[in-house]
PDB file of C-alpha atoms and ligand atoms in Angstrom:
ATOM      1  CA  MET A   1      73.212 108.210 109.019  1.00 93.00           C
ATOM      2  CA  THR A   2      72.702 104.703 110.379  1.00 97.00           C
ATOM      3  CA  LYS A   3      73.856 104.387 113.977  1.00 98.00           C
ATOM      4  CA  VAL A   4      76.030 101.639 115.417  1.00 98.00           C
ATOM      5  CA  TRP A   5      74.978 100.020 118.677  1.00 98.00           C
ATOM      6  CA  ALA A   6      77.389  97.847 120.606  1.00 98.00           C
ATOM      7  CA  HIS A   7      75.883  94.423 121.281  1.00 98.00           C
ATOM      8  CA  ARG A   8      76.242  93.556 124.983  1.00 98.00           C
ATOM      9  CA  GLY A   9      78.945  96.244 124.834  1.00 98.00           C
ATOM     10  CA  ALA A  10      81.807  95.696 122.424  1.00 98.00           C
ATOM     11  CA  LYS A  11      81.296  91.950 122.802  1.00 98.00           C
ATOM     12  CA  GLY A  12      83.847  91.075 120.135  1.00 98.00           C
ATOM     13  CA  TYR A  13      86.665  92.403 122.335  1.00 98.00           C
ATOM     14  CA  TYR A  14      85.478  92.245 125.942  1.00 98.00           C
ATOM     15  CA  PRO A  15      83.457  89.970 128.228  1.00 98.00           C
ATOM     16  CA  GLU A  16      79.850  90.716 127.258  1.00 98.00           C
ATOM     17  CA  ASN A  17      77.552  92.857 129.396  1.00 98.00           C
ATOM     18  CA  THR A  18      80.286  94.139 131.722  1.00 98.00           C
ATOM     19  CA  LEU A  19      81.267  97.714 132.478  1.00 98.00           C
ATOM     20  CA  ILE A  20      84.581  97.276 130.665  1.00 98.00           C
ATOM     21  CA  SER A  21      82.677  96.115 127.609  1.00 98.00           C
ATOM     22  CA  PHE A  22      80.432  99.193 127.729  1.00 98.00           C
ATOM     23  CA  GLU A  23      83.425 101.480 128.282  1.00 98.00           C
ATOM     24  CA  GLY A  24      85.083  99.772 125.312  1.00 98.00           C
ATOM     25  CA  ALA A  25      82.029 100.585 123.199  1.00 98.00           C
ATOM     26  CA  ILE A  26      82.289 104.228 124.230  1.00 98.00           C
ATOM     27  CA  LYS A  27      86.001 104.257 123.307  1.00 98.00           C
ATOM     28  CA  GLN A  28      85.140 102.778 119.917  1.00 98.00           C
ATOM     29  CA  LYS A  29      82.683 105.639 119.413  1.00 97.00           C
ATOM     30  CA  ALA A  30      79.594 103.462 119.224  1.00 98.00           C
ATOM     31  CA  ASP A  31      76.408 105.509 118.981  1.00 98.00           C
ATOM     32  CA  GLY A  32      74.650 103.284 121.463  1.00 98.00           C
ATOM     33  CA  ILE A  33      74.842 100.270 123.731  1.00 98.00           C
ATOM     34  CA  GLU A  34      72.617  97.214 123.809  1.00 98.00           C
ATOM     35  CA  LEU A  35      72.334  95.133 126.987  1.00 98.00           C
ATOM     36  CA  ASP A  36      70.120  92.479 128.569  1.00 98.00           C
ATOM     37  CA  VAL A  37      68.466  92.500 131.978  1.00 98.00           C
ATOM     38  CA  GLN A  38      67.388  89.884 134.536  1.00 98.00           C
ATOM     39  CA  LEU A  39      66.207  90.210 138.137  1.00 97.00           C
ATOM     40  CA  SER A  40      68.019  89.042 141.273  1.00 98.00           C
ATOM     41  CA  LYS A  41      66.226  87.238 144.107  1.00 98.00           C
ATOM     42  CA  ASP A  42      65.960  90.540 145.992  1.00 98.00           C
ATOM     43  CA  GLY A  43      64.635  92.393 142.943  1.00 98.00           C
ATOM     44  CA  TYR A  44      67.720  94.200 141.619  1.00 98.00           C
ATOM     45  CA  ILE A  45      68.056  94.723 137.869  1.00 98.00           C
ATOM     46  CA  MET A  46      71.155  92.787 136.825  1.00 98.00           C
ATOM     47  CA  VAL A  47      72.792  93.096 133.416  1.00 98.00           C
ATOM     48  CA  CYS A  48      73.304  89.615 131.982  1.00 98.00           C
ATOM     49  CA  HIS A  49      72.282  87.887 128.787  1.00 98.00           C
ATOM     50  CA  ASP A  50      71.570  84.426 130.162  1.00 97.00           C
ATOM     51  CA  GLU A  51      69.119  83.679 132.945  1.00 97.00           C
ATOM     52  CA  THR A  52      71.789  81.450 134.453  1.00 97.00           C
ATOM     53  CA  LEU A  53      75.277  82.322 135.657  1.00 98.00           C
ATOM     54  CA  ASN A  54      77.028  79.310 134.197  1.00 98.00           C
ATOM     55  CA  ARG A  55      78.335  80.631 130.869  1.00 98.00           C
ATOM     56  CA  THR A  56      79.539  84.147 131.721  1.00 98.00           C
ATOM     57  CA  THR A  57      80.536  84.005 135.398  1.00 98.00           C
ATOM     58  CA  ASN A  58      82.198  81.651 137.845  1.00 98.00           C
ATOM     59  CA  GLY A  59      78.800  81.067 139.475  1.00 98.00           C
ATOM     60  CA  LYS A  60      76.203  78.385 138.830  1.00 98.00           C
ATOM     61  CA  GLY A  61      72.432  78.344 138.622  1.00 98.00           C
ATOM     62  CA  PHE A  62      69.740  80.923 138.037  1.00 97.00           C
ATOM     63  CA  ILE A  63      70.286  84.645 138.706  1.00 98.00           C
ATOM     64  CA  LYS A  64      66.810  84.785 140.248  1.00 97.00           C
ATOM     65  CA  ASN A  65      67.992  82.464 143.035  1.00 98.00           C
ATOM     66  CA  TYR A  66      70.741  84.811 144.296  1.00 98.00           C
ATOM     67  CA  ASN A  67      70.611  88.168 146.010  1.00 98.00           C
ATOM     68  CA  LEU A  68      72.626  91.200 144.927  1.00 98.00           C
ATOM     69  CA  TYR A  69      75.366  90.676 147.493  1.00 98.00           C
ATOM     70  CA  GLU A  70      75.953  87.104 146.307  1.00 98.00           C
ATOM     71  CA  LEU A  71      75.887  88.088 142.628  1.00 98.00           C
ATOM     72  CA  LYS A  72      78.417  90.853 143.193  1.00 98.00           C
ATOM     73  CA  GLN A  73      80.939  88.319 144.576  1.00 98.00           C
ATOM     74  CA  LEU A  74      81.076  86.586 141.200  1.00 98.00           C
ATOM     75  CA  ASP A  75      83.645  87.110 138.489  1.00 98.00           C
ATOM     76  CA  ALA A  76      82.165  87.975 135.089  1.00 98.00           C
ATOM     77  CA  GLY A  77      85.411  88.568 133.192  1.00 98.00           C
ATOM     78  CA  ALA A  78      87.864  85.692 133.600  1.00 98.00           C
ATOM     79  CA  TRP A  79      85.763  83.201 131.590  1.00 98.00           C
ATOM     80  CA  TYR A  80      86.498  85.397 128.551  1.00 98.00           C
ATOM     81  CA  ASP A  81      90.148  86.105 129.247  1.00 98.00           C
ATOM     82  CA  LYS A  82      92.074  86.083 132.513  1.00 98.00           C
ATOM     83  CA  LYS A  83      93.126  89.692 131.898  1.00 98.00           C
ATOM     84  CA  PHE A  84      89.487  90.628 132.616  1.00 98.00           C
ATOM     85  CA  LYS A  85      89.419  88.886 136.000  1.00 98.00           C
ATOM     86  CA  GLY A  86      87.630  91.056 138.543  1.00 98.00           C
ATOM     87  CA  GLU A  87      84.856  92.297 136.243  1.00 98.00           C
ATOM     88  CA  LYS A  88      81.490  92.064 137.973  1.00 98.00           C
ATOM     89  CA  LEU A  89      77.910  91.578 136.867  1.00 98.00           C
ATOM     90  CA  PRO A  90      76.720  95.179 136.526  1.00 98.00           C
ATOM     91  CA  LEU A  91      73.514  96.610 137.894  1.00 98.00           C
ATOM     92  CA  LEU A  92      71.441  98.510 135.359  1.00 98.00           C
ATOM     93  CA  ASP A  93      71.998 101.623 137.532  1.00 98.00           C
ATOM     94  CA  GLU A  94      75.747 101.451 136.900  1.00 98.00           C
ATOM     95  CA  VAL A  95      75.236 101.508 133.141  1.00 98.00           C
ATOM     96  CA  LEU A  96      72.679 104.314 133.365  1.00 98.00           C
ATOM     97  CA  GLU A  97      75.299 106.295 135.268  1.00 98.00           C
ATOM     98  CA  LEU A  98      77.792 105.649 132.470  1.00 97.00           C
ATOM     99  CA  ILE A  99      75.355 106.702 129.744  1.00 97.00           C
ATOM    100  CA  LYS A 100      74.015 109.768 131.523  1.00 96.00           C
ATOM    101  CA  GLY A 101      75.811 112.833 130.231  1.00 91.00           C
ATOM    102  CA  THR A 102      76.668 111.214 126.894  1.00 96.00           C
ATOM    103  CA  ASN A 103      74.526 111.462 123.785  1.00 97.00           C
ATOM    104  CA  MET A 104      74.476 107.683 123.352  1.00 98.00           C
ATOM    105  CA  ASP A 105      71.409 105.505 122.940  1.00 98.00           C
ATOM    106  CA  LEU A 106      70.782 102.739 125.440  1.00 98.00           C
ATOM    107  CA  ASN A 107      68.863  99.674 124.330  1.00 98.00           C
ATOM    108  CA  ILE A 108      67.626  97.669 127.314  1.00 98.00           C
ATOM    109  CA  GLU A 109      66.451  94.206 126.308  1.00 98.00           C
ATOM    110  CA  ILE A 110      64.059  92.560 128.739  1.00 98.00           C
ATOM    111  CA  LYS A 111      64.902  88.903 128.425  1.00 94.00           C
ATOM    112  CA  ALA A 112      62.219  86.372 127.719  1.00 79.00           C
ATOM    113  CA  GLY A 113      63.532  82.880 128.022  1.00 76.00           C
ATOM    114  CA  SER A 114      62.038  80.186 130.162  1.00 85.00           C
ATOM    115  CA  ILE A 115      61.773  82.685 133.018  1.00 90.00           C
ATOM    116  CA  PHE A 116      59.532  85.703 133.337  1.00 90.00           C
ATOM    117  CA  TYR A 117      60.111  88.330 135.983  1.00 95.00           C
ATOM    118  CA  PRO A 118      56.852  89.863 137.192  1.00 93.00           C
ATOM    119  CA  GLY A 119      57.232  93.637 137.541  1.00 96.00           C
ATOM    120  CA  ILE A 120      60.499  93.918 135.614  1.00 97.00           C
ATOM    121  CA  GLU A 121      59.047  96.474 133.152  1.00 98.00           C
ATOM    122  CA  GLU A 122      58.006  98.778 135.966  1.00 98.00           C
ATOM    123  CA  LYS A 123      61.364  98.475 137.737  1.00 98.00           C
ATOM    124  CA  VAL A 124      63.300  99.246 134.560  1.00 98.00           C
ATOM    125  CA  ILE A 125      61.171 102.271 133.654  1.00 98.00           C
ATOM    126  CA  LYS A 126      61.356 103.609 137.206  1.00 98.00           C
ATOM    127  CA  MET A 127      65.134 103.334 137.176  1.00 98.00           C
ATOM    128  CA  VAL A 128      65.448 105.007 133.763  1.00 98.00           C
ATOM    129  CA  ASN A 129      63.237 107.870 134.955  1.00 97.00           C
ATOM    130  CA  LYS A 130      65.294 108.186 138.138  1.00 98.00           C
ATOM    131  CA  PHE A 131      68.338 108.924 135.969  1.00 98.00           C
ATOM    132  CA  GLY A 132      66.311 111.264 133.749  1.00 97.00           C
ATOM    133  CA  ILE A 133      67.524 109.758 130.478  1.00 97.00           C
ATOM    134  CA  LYS A 134      64.305 108.390 129.006  1.00 97.00           C
ATOM    135  CA  GLU A 135      64.932 110.079 125.644  1.00 97.00           C
ATOM    136  CA  GLN A 136      68.113 108.023 125.237  1.00 98.00           C
ATOM    137  CA  VAL A 137      66.493 104.694 126.094  1.00 98.00           C
ATOM    138  CA  ILE A 138      64.587 102.099 124.113  1.00 98.00           C
ATOM    139  CA  ILE A 139      63.221  98.901 125.663  1.00 98.00           C
ATOM    140  CA  SER A 140      63.223  95.856 123.397  1.00 98.00           C
ATOM    141  CA  SER A 141      62.082  92.290 123.898  1.00 97.00           C
ATOM    142  CA  PHE A 142      61.206  89.037 122.201  1.00 96.00           C
ATOM    143  CA  ASP A 143      58.417  88.966 124.816  1.00 95.00           C
ATOM    144  CA  HIS A 144      55.896  91.225 123.115  1.00 96.00           C
ATOM    145  CA  TYR A 145      53.675  91.255 126.211  1.00 95.00           C
ATOM    146  CA  ALA A 146      56.534  92.991 128.019  1.00 96.00           C
ATOM    147  CA  LEU A 147      56.464  95.731 125.357  1.00 97.00           C
ATOM    148  CA  LEU A 148      52.727  96.193 125.790  1.00 96.00           C
ATOM    149  CA  LYS A 149      53.186  96.380 129.529  1.00 96.00           C
ATOM    150  CA  ALA A 150      55.970  98.946 129.201  1.00 97.00           C
ATOM    151  CA  LYS A 151      53.697 101.243 127.150  1.00 97.00           C
ATOM    152  CA  GLU A 152      50.888 100.760 129.673  1.00 97.00           C
ATOM    153  CA  ILE A 153      53.231 101.898 132.435  1.00 97.00           C
ATOM    154  CA  ASP A 154      54.588 104.856 130.467  1.00 97.00           C
ATOM    155  CA  ASN A 155      53.322 105.532 126.977  1.00 96.00           C
ATOM    156  CA  THR A 156      56.256 107.841 126.260  1.00 97.00           C
ATOM    157  CA  ILE A 157      58.917 105.171 126.740  1.00 98.00           C
ATOM    158  CA  LYS A 158      60.245 103.901 123.408  1.00 98.00           C
ATOM    159  CA  THR A 159      59.803 100.209 122.680  1.00 98.00           C
ATOM    160  CA  GLY A 160      61.150  97.888 120.010  1.00 98.00           C
ATOM    161  CA  LEU A 161      59.879  94.551 118.807  1.00 98.00           C
ATOM    162  CA  LEU A 162      62.484  91.822 118.501  1.00 98.00           C
ATOM    163  CA  TYR A 163      61.792  88.933 116.167  1.00 97.00           C
ATOM    164  CA  MET A 164      63.792  86.177 114.601  1.00 94.00           C
ATOM    165  CA  GLU A 165      61.994  84.944 111.474  1.00 92.00           C
ATOM    166  CA  SER A 166      60.236  86.916 108.737  1.00 91.00           C
ATOM    167  CA  LEU A 167      56.918  88.327 109.948  1.00 93.00           C
ATOM    168  CA  TYR A 168      53.881  88.738 107.713  1.00 93.00           C
ATOM    169  CA  LYS A 169      53.008  92.462 107.485  1.00 93.00           C
ATOM    170  CA  PRO A 170      55.078  93.502 110.517  1.00 95.00           C
ATOM    171  CA  LEU A 171      54.019  97.140 110.155  1.00 96.00           C
ATOM    172  CA  LYS A 172      50.376  96.224 110.742  1.00 95.00           C
ATOM    173  CA  TYR A 173      51.516  94.478 113.899  1.00 96.00           C
ATOM    174  CA  VAL A 174      53.489  97.589 114.890  1.00 96.00           C
ATOM    175  CA  LYS A 175      50.254  99.582 114.868  1.00 92.00           C
ATOM    176  CA  THR A 176      48.470  97.041 117.059  1.00 92.00           C
ATOM    177  CA  ILE A 177      51.221  96.740 119.606  1.00 94.00           C
ATOM    178  CA  LYS A 178      52.284 100.406 119.347  1.00 93.00           C
ATOM    179  CA  VAL A 179      56.043  99.946 119.311  1.00 98.00           C
ATOM    180  CA  ASN A 180      58.458 102.592 118.025  1.00 98.00           C
ATOM    181  CA  ALA A 181      60.870 100.227 116.332  1.00 98.00           C
ATOM    182  CA  LEU A 182      61.197  96.873 114.635  1.00 98.00           C
ATOM    183  CA  TYR A 183      64.221  94.699 115.325  1.00 98.00           C
ATOM    184  CA  PRO A 184      64.508  92.268 112.422  1.00 98.00           C
ATOM    185  CA  ASN A 185      67.266  89.713 112.303  1.00 97.00           C
ATOM    186  CA  TYR A 186      69.468  91.166 109.513  1.00 97.00           C
ATOM    187  CA  ILE A 187      68.883  88.037 107.405  1.00 96.00           C
ATOM    188  CA  THR A 188      65.227  89.078 106.976  1.00 95.00           C
ATOM    189  CA  LEU A 189      65.911  92.728 106.112  1.00 96.00           C
ATOM    190  CA  ASN A 190      64.744  94.008 102.755  1.00 94.00           C
ATOM    191  CA  LYS A 191      64.290  97.315 100.971  1.00 96.00           C
ATOM    192  CA  GLU A 192      60.476  97.155 100.976  1.00 96.00           C
ATOM    193  CA  LEU A 193      60.323  96.672 104.733  1.00 96.00           C
ATOM    194  CA  VAL A 194      62.698  99.574 105.322  1.00 97.00           C
ATOM    195  CA  GLU A 195      60.821 101.898 102.979  1.00 97.00           C
ATOM    196  CA  GLU A 196      57.459 101.086 104.515  1.00 97.00           C
ATOM    197  CA  ALA A 197      58.858 101.533 108.026  1.00 97.00           C
ATOM    198  CA  ASN A 198      60.418 104.890 107.140  1.00 97.00           C
ATOM    199  CA  GLU A 199      57.124 106.117 105.675  1.00 97.00           C
ATOM    200  CA  LEU A 200      55.393 105.247 108.936  1.00 97.00           C
ATOM    201  CA  ASN A 201      58.175 106.701 111.090  1.00 97.00           C
ATOM    202  CA  VAL A 202      59.049 103.318 112.590  1.00 98.00           C
ATOM    203  CA  ASP A 203      62.755 102.757 113.257  1.00 98.00           C
ATOM    204  CA  ILE A 204      64.518  99.659 112.018  1.00 98.00           C
ATOM    205  CA  ASN A 205      67.274  98.382 114.310  1.00 98.00           C
ATOM    206  CA  THR A 206      68.797  95.210 112.965  1.00 98.00           C
ATOM    207  CA  TYR A 207      70.869  92.572 114.751  1.00 98.00           C
ATOM    208  CA  THR A 208      73.518  91.074 114.991  1.00 98.00           C
ATOM    209  CA  VAL A 209      75.729  92.164 112.111  1.00 98.00           C
ATOM    210  CA  ASN A 210      79.254  90.869 112.578  1.00 98.00           C
ATOM    211  CA  HIS A 211      80.538  90.397 109.025  1.00 98.00           C
ATOM    212  CA  GLU A 212      81.897  93.238 106.937  1.00 97.00           C
ATOM    213  CA  ASP A 213      80.099  92.132 103.756  1.00 97.00           C
ATOM    214  CA  ASP A 214      76.745  92.151 105.541  1.00 98.00           C
ATOM    215  CA  ALA A 215      77.438  95.585 106.997  1.00 97.00           C
ATOM    216  CA  LYS A 216      78.306  96.897 103.507  1.00 97.00           C
ATOM    217  CA  LEU A 217      75.004  95.604 102.115  1.00 97.00           C
ATOM    218  CA  ILE A 218      72.986  97.007 105.013  1.00 97.00           C
ATOM    219  CA  LYS A 219      74.701 100.356 104.552  1.00 97.00           C
ATOM    220  CA  GLN A 220      72.690 100.714 101.321  1.00 95.00           C
ATOM    221  CA  LEU A 221      69.462 100.669 103.355  1.00 96.00           C
ATOM    222  CA  ASP A 222      68.269 103.699 105.275  1.00 93.00           C
ATOM    223  CA  ILE A 223      67.875 102.138 108.724  1.00 98.00           C
ATOM    224  CA  ASN A 224      68.201 103.616 112.215  1.00 98.00           C
ATOM    225  CA  ALA A 225      70.736 101.272 113.823  1.00 98.00           C
ATOM    226  CA  ILE A 226      72.944  98.255 113.315  1.00 98.00           C
ATOM    227  CA  ILE A 227      73.635  96.151 116.402  1.00 98.00           C
ATOM    228  CA  THR A 228      77.079  94.541 116.299  1.00 98.00           C
ATOM    229  CA  ASP A 229      79.767  92.913 118.436  1.00 98.00           C
ATOM    230  CA  TYR A 230      82.363  95.003 116.522  1.00 98.00           C
ATOM    231  CA  PRO A 231      81.301  98.655 116.685  1.00 98.00           C
ATOM    232  CA  ASP A 232      84.685  99.936 115.459  1.00 98.00           C
ATOM    233  CA  ILE A 233      84.578  97.857 112.272  1.00 98.00           C
ATOM    234  CA  VAL A 234      80.946  98.623 111.406  1.00 98.00           C
ATOM    235  CA  LYS A 235      81.433 102.310 112.185  1.00 98.00           C
ATOM    236  CA  ASN A 236      84.386 102.397 109.816  1.00 97.00           C
ATOM    237  CA  ILE A 237      82.338 100.761 107.051  1.00 97.00           C
ATOM    238  CA  LEU A 238      79.465 103.197 107.485  1.00 97.00           C
ATOM    239  CA  GLU A 239      81.692 106.245 107.524  1.00 95.00           C
ATOM    240  CA  ASN A 240      84.384 105.393 105.014  1.00 90.00           C
ATOM    241  CA  ASN A 241      83.682 102.580 102.584  1.00 65.00           C
TER     242      ASN A 241
HETATM  243  O1  G3P B 301      68.983  93.108 120.314  1.00 57.80           O
HETATM  244  C1  G3P B 301      69.465  92.157 119.453  1.00 57.80           C
HETATM  245  C2  G3P B 301      70.019  90.960 120.148  1.00 57.80           C
HETATM  246  O2  G3P B 301      70.650  91.361 121.326  1.00 57.80           O
HETATM  247  C3  G3P B 301      68.984  89.927 120.439  1.00 57.80           C
HETATM  248  O3  G3P B 301      69.536  88.680 120.683  1.00 57.80           O
HETATM  249  O4  G3P B 301      70.259  86.826 122.105  1.00 57.80           O
HETATM  250  O5  G3P B 301      71.859  88.637 121.579  1.00 57.80           O
HETATM  251  O6  G3P B 301      69.966  89.035 123.137  1.00 57.80           O
HETATM  252  P1  G3P B 301      70.444  88.303 121.938  1.00 57.80           P
HETATM  253 CA1   CA B 302      70.205  91.276 123.607  1.00 57.80          CA
END
């Protein structure tokens, strides 16, 4: 059965990429969690979607310009709702701790915006191995060089190729870049792509499906995972409708 992965946690109900959002996803019985990582000035792996603090914390400026101590002083919950005041920017370690001992998947997206973090792939893989949960983890990125690098570091780590528009013959590309999964925007999903991927044992994890009608259509396709802000709703559609 298609799995449901909680996008930045259960983002539809909680401040994204916070521990309470990940705990919410667990409560909603999501099969996995998706999160985004950036590096602090002193090299810690911080969980945050944006490379800047402005939108989701009470801080300002780039994460890469602050050390862990400074980042941990910030509030990452009140911007969403004052009842979440006191939520912090999590370290990747804290989420690994949460996932360890569950049977959930963890999708770590290495962000590729205007900033690149040299060595981030190695740091992430090292941390995942430290917790001994490599089988539960998949690293995804829009930065396909990061995926290549991850496989160079550890060819047993799972990787997934994020893309936005339709790609021409994506499964040929999969062979070249040796990823385990394709992450098509759900708008570009089609039966042929899914069938070809399944034949070649390549997972399809689609994003970000937040409308019930879309989830119902995607349910007809045999894909590995749906990434959504509303894990409870999508789970219910997959299991009951
Ligand atoms: O993994 C799917 C999705 O998270 C990619 O887009 O911008 O939400 O990180 P974004
Ligand atoms: Ca993401």
